[in-house]
Coordinates of C-alpha atoms and ligand atoms in Angstrom, one line a residue:
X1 CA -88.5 28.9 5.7
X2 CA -88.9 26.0 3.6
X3 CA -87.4 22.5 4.5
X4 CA -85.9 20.6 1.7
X5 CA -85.4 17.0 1.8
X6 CA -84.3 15.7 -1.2
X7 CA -81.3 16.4 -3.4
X8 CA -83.5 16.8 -6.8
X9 CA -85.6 19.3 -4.8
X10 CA -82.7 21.2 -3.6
X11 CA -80.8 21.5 -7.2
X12 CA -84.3 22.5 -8.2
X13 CA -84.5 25.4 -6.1
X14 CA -80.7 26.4 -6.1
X15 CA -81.1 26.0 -10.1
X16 CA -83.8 28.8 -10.3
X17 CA -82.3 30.7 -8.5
X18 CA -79.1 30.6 -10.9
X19 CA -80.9 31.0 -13.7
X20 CA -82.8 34.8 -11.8
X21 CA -79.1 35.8 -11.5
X22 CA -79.4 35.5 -7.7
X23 CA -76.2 35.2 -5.3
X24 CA -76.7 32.2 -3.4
X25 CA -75.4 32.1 0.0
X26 CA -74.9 29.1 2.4
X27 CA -74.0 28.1 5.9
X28 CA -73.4 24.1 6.2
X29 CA -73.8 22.4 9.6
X30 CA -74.2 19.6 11.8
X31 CA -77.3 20.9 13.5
X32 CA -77.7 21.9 17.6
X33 CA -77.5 25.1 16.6
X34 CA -76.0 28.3 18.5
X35 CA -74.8 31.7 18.0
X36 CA -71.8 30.7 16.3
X37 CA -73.7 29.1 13.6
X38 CA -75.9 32.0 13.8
X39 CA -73.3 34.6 12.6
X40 CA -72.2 32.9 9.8
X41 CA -76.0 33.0 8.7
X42 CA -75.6 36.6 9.7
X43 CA -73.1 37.7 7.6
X44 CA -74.2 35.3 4.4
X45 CA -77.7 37.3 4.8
X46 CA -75.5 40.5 4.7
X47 CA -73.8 39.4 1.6
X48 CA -76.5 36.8 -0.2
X49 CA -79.7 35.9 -1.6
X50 CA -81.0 33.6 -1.3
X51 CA -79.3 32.2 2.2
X52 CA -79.5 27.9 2.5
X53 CA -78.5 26.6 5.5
X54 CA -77.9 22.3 5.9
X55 CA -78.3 20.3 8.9
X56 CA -76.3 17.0 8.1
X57 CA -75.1 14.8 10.6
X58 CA -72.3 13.7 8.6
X59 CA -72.0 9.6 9.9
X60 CA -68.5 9.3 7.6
X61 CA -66.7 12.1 9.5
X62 CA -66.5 10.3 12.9
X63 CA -64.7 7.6 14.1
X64 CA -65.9 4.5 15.4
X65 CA -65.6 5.3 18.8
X66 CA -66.8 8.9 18.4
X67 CA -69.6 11.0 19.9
X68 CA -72.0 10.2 16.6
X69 CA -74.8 8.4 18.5
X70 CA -75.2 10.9 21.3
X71 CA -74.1 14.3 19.3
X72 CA -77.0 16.7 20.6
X73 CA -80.0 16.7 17.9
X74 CA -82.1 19.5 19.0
X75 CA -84.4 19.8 15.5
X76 CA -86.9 21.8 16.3
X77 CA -85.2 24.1 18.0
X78 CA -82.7 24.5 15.4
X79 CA -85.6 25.2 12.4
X80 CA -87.1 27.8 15.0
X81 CA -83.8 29.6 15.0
X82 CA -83.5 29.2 11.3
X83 CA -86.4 30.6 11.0
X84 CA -86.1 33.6 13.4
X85 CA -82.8 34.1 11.3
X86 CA -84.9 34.2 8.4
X87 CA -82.8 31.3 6.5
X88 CA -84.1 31.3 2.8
X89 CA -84.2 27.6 2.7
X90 CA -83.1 24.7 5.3
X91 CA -81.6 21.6 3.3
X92 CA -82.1 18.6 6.0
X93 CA -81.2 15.6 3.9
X94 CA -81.5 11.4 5.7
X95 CA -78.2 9.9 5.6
X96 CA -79.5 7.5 3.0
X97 CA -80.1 10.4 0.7
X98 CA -76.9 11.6 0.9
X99 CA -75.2 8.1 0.9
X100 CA -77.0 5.4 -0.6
X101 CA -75.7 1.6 -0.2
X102 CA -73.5 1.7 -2.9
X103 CA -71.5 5.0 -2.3
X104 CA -68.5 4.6 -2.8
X105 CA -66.6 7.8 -4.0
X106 CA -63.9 10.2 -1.5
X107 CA -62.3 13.1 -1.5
X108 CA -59.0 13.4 0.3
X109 CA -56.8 16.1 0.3
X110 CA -53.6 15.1 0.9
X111 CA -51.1 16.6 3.8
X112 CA -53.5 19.0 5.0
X113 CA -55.5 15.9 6.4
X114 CA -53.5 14.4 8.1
X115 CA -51.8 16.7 10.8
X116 CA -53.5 18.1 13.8
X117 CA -56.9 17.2 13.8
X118 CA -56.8 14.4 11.3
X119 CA -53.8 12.4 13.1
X120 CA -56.1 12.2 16.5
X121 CA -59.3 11.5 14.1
X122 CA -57.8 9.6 10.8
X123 CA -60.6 9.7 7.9
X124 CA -62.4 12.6 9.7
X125 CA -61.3 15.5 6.8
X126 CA -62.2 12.9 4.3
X127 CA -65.5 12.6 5.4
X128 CA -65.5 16.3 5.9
X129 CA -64.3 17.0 2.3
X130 CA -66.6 13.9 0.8
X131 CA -69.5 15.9 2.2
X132 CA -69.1 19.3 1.4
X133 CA -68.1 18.6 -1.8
X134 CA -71.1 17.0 -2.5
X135 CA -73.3 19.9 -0.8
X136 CA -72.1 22.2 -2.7
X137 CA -73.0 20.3 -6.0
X138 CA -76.1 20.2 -4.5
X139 CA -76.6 24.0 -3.1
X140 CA -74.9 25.4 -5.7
X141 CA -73.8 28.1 -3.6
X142 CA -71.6 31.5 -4.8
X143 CA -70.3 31.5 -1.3
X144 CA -69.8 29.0 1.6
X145 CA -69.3 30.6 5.6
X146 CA -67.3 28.6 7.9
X147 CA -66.2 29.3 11.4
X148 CA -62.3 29.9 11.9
X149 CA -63.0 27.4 15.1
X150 CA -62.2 25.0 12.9
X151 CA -59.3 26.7 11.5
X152 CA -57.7 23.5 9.5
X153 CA -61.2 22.3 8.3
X154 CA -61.9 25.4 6.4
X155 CA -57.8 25.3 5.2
X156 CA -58.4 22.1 3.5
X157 CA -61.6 23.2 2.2
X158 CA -60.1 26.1 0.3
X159 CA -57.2 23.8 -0.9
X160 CA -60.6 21.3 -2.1
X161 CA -61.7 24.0 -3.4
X162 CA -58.8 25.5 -5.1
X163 CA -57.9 21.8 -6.3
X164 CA -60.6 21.0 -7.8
X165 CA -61.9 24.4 -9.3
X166 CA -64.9 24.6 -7.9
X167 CA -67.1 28.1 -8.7
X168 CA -67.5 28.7 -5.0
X169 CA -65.5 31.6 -2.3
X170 CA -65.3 30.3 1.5
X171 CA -65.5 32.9 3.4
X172 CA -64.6 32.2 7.3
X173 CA -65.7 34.4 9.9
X174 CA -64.5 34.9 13.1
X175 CA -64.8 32.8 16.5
X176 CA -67.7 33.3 18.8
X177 CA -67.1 33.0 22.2
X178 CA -69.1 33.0 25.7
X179 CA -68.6 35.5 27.7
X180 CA -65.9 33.9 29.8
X181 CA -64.2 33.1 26.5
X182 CA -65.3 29.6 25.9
X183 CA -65.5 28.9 21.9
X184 CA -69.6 28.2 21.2
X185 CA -69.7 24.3 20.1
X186 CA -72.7 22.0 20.1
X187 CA -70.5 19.9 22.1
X188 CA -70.4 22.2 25.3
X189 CA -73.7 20.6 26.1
X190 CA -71.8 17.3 27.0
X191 CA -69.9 19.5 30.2
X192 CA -71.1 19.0 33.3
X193 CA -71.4 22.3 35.8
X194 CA -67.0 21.7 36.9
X195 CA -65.9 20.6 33.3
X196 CA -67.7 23.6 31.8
X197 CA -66.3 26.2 34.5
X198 CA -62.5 24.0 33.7
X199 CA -63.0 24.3 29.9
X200 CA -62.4 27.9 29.5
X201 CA -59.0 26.8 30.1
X202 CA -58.4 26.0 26.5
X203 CA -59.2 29.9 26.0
X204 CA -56.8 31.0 29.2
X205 CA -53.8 29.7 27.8
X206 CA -54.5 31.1 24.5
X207 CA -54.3 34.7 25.7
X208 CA -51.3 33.5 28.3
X209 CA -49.8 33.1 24.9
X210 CA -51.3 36.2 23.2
X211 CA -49.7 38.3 25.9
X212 CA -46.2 37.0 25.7
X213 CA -46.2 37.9 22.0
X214 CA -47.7 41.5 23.4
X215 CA -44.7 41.5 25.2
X216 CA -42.2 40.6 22.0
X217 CA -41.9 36.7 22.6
X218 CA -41.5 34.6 19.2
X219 CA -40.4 31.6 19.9
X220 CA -42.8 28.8 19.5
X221 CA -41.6 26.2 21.8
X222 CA -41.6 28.9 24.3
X223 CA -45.1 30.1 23.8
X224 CA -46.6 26.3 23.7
X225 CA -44.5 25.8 26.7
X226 CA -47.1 29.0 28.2
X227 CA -50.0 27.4 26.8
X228 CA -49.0 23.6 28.7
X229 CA -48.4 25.4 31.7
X230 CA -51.8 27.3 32.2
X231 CA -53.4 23.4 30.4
X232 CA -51.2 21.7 33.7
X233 CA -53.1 23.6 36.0
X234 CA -56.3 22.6 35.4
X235 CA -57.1 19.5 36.8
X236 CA -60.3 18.6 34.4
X237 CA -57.7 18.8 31.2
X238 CA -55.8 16.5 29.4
X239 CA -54.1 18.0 26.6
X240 CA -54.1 16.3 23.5
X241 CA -52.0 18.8 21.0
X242 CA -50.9 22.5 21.1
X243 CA -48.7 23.5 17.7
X244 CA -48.1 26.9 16.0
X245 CA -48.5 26.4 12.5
X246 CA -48.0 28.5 9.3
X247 CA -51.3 29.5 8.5
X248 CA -50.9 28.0 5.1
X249 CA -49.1 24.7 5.1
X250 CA -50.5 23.8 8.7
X251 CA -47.2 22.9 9.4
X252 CA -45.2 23.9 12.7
X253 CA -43.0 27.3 12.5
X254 CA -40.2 27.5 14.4
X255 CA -40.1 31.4 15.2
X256 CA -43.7 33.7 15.0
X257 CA -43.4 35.7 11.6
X258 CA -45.6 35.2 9.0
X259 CA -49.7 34.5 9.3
X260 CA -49.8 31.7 11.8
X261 CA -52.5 30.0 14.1
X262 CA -51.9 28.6 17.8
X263 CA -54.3 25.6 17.9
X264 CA -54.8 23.1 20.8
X265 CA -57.0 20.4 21.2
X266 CA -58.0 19.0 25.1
X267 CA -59.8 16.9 26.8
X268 CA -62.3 18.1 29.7
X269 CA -63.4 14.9 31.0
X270 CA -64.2 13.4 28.0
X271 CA -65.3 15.6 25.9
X272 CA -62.9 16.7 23.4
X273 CA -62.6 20.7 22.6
X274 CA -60.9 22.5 20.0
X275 CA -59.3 26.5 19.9
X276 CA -57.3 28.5 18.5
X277 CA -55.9 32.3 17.8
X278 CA -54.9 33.8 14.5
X279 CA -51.5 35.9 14.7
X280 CA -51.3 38.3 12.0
X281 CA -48.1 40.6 11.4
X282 CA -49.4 44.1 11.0
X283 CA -46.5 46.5 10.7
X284 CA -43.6 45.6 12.6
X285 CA -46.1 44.7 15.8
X286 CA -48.4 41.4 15.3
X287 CA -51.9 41.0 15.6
X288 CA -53.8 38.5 17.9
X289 CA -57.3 37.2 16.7
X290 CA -58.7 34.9 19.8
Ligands
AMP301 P1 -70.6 22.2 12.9 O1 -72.1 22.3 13.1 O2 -69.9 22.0 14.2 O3 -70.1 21.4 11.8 O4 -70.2 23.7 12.5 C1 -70.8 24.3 11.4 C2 -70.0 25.6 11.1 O5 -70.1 26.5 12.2 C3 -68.5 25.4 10.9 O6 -68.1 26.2 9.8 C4 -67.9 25.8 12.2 O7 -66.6 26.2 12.0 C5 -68.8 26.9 12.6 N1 -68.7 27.2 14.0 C6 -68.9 26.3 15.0 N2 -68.7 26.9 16.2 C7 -68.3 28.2 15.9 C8 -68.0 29.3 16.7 N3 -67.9 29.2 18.1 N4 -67.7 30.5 16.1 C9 -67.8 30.6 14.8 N5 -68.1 29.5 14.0 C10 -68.4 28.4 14.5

């Protein structure tokens, strides 16, 4: 696998392979790499050639008093896994590449950003959008995979996308889980032995929720009301949101009906993790993605 440092190398490369009518596939990240990150290079090798993957710690997508200094950078062990994966190209830019001194250009898309995730982290989907924006100018991919983890990030992506015209499909794949139920993310590695056994919590009161609607319930104050209770339990929590939100707008639905998501944020300790579950109607019956 080769490791591309620069943008002009990486246009380069992505440009070639443009021109030999190849489908370029690729699977941006912030690096400490794990299986989640690993099926979205999965399914872009099933669909793509060549497959880029990125490793950018994006500085302008956390706050000031967020996890950037001690977010887990395990690089080695994430090229070896690129590698294993058989990753066409890895695209591990300096911050200074991507940003020099005098950058000074953003891309915010408006509404989207500011519910939910963006209201607990202002600027975050701006820095999110600012950056992927820019990597795919540089990748130039066909298609970009994202993780429906991060169910509103990839929402306003497609409305960046969408907005702006931009020649590339995002396609998002499902969650990956641990066996116990835990979403995979690179921050797990910040739980100590009780907070990780307490985190599958966030997981626990999404299926307490997933089987009241089994058993016909609708009502959205009444299903968060399931998903506090099971979050009260748990001593290690602190629950910063649960909303059920139209899968489009992001905004909250009153009664279950259309394409929606449950998605909660918590605390365990203090690391702060994020879940959620797709509810699809299919037929008269819906249909529960965890
Ligand atoms: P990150 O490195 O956290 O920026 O994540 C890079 C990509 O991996 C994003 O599209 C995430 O949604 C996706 N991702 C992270 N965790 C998971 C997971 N457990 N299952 C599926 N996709 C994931």
């Amino acid at each position: 696998m080769e490791t591309i440092r620069t943008i002009a190398w990486m246009k380069e490369i992505a440009r070639e392979a443009r021109q030999e009518q190849r489908i370029i596939g690729f699977v941006p990240t912030m690096g400490a790499l794990h299986a989640g990150h690993l099926a979205l290079v999965e399914r872009a090798k099933k669909e793509c050639s060549p497959v880029y993957a990125s490793i950018f710690l994006n500085p302008k997508q956390f706050g000031p008093h967020e996890d950037l200094s001690r977010y887990p950078r395990p690089l080695e062990a994430d090229i070896d896994k690129l590698t294993i994966a058989k990753v066409d190209g890895l695209f591990l830019p300096e911050a200074g590449e991507i940003y020099p001194h005098d950058f000074s250009t953003y891309v915010h898309v408006e509404g989207l950003s500011e519910r939910l995730e963006g209201k607990t982290r202002p600027g975050h989907f701006r820095g999110v959008a600012t950056v992927v924006l820019k990597l795919f100018e540089i990748v130039q991919p066909h298609y970009a995979y994202f993780g429906r983890k991060d169910a509103q990030q990839v929402r306003i992506l497609q409305q960046m996308a969408r907005d702006l015209n931009l020649d590339v499909e995002l396609v998002v794949c499902p969650i990956v889980r641990e066996a116990d139920g835990l979403a995979l993310s690179s921050r797990n590695t910040y739980l100590g032995t009780e907070e990780r056994r307490a985190a599958t919590v966030l997981y626990r009161s999404l299926k307490a929720a997933a089987e009241e609607l089994a058993t016909g319930a609708r009502d959205s104050m009444e299903l968060r009301r399931t998903i506090h209770k099971v979050l009260e339990k748990e001593p290690h929590a602190r629950l910063d949101y649960v909303e059920i939100v139209d899968a489009e707008t992001f905004e909250p639905v009153v009664h279950v009906r259309r394409r929606c998501y449950a998605l909660l944020a918590a605390y365990i300790g203090k690391t702060r993790l994020i879940d959620n579950m797709l509810i699809e109607p299919a037929g008269d019956e819906l249909h529960v993605e965890l």
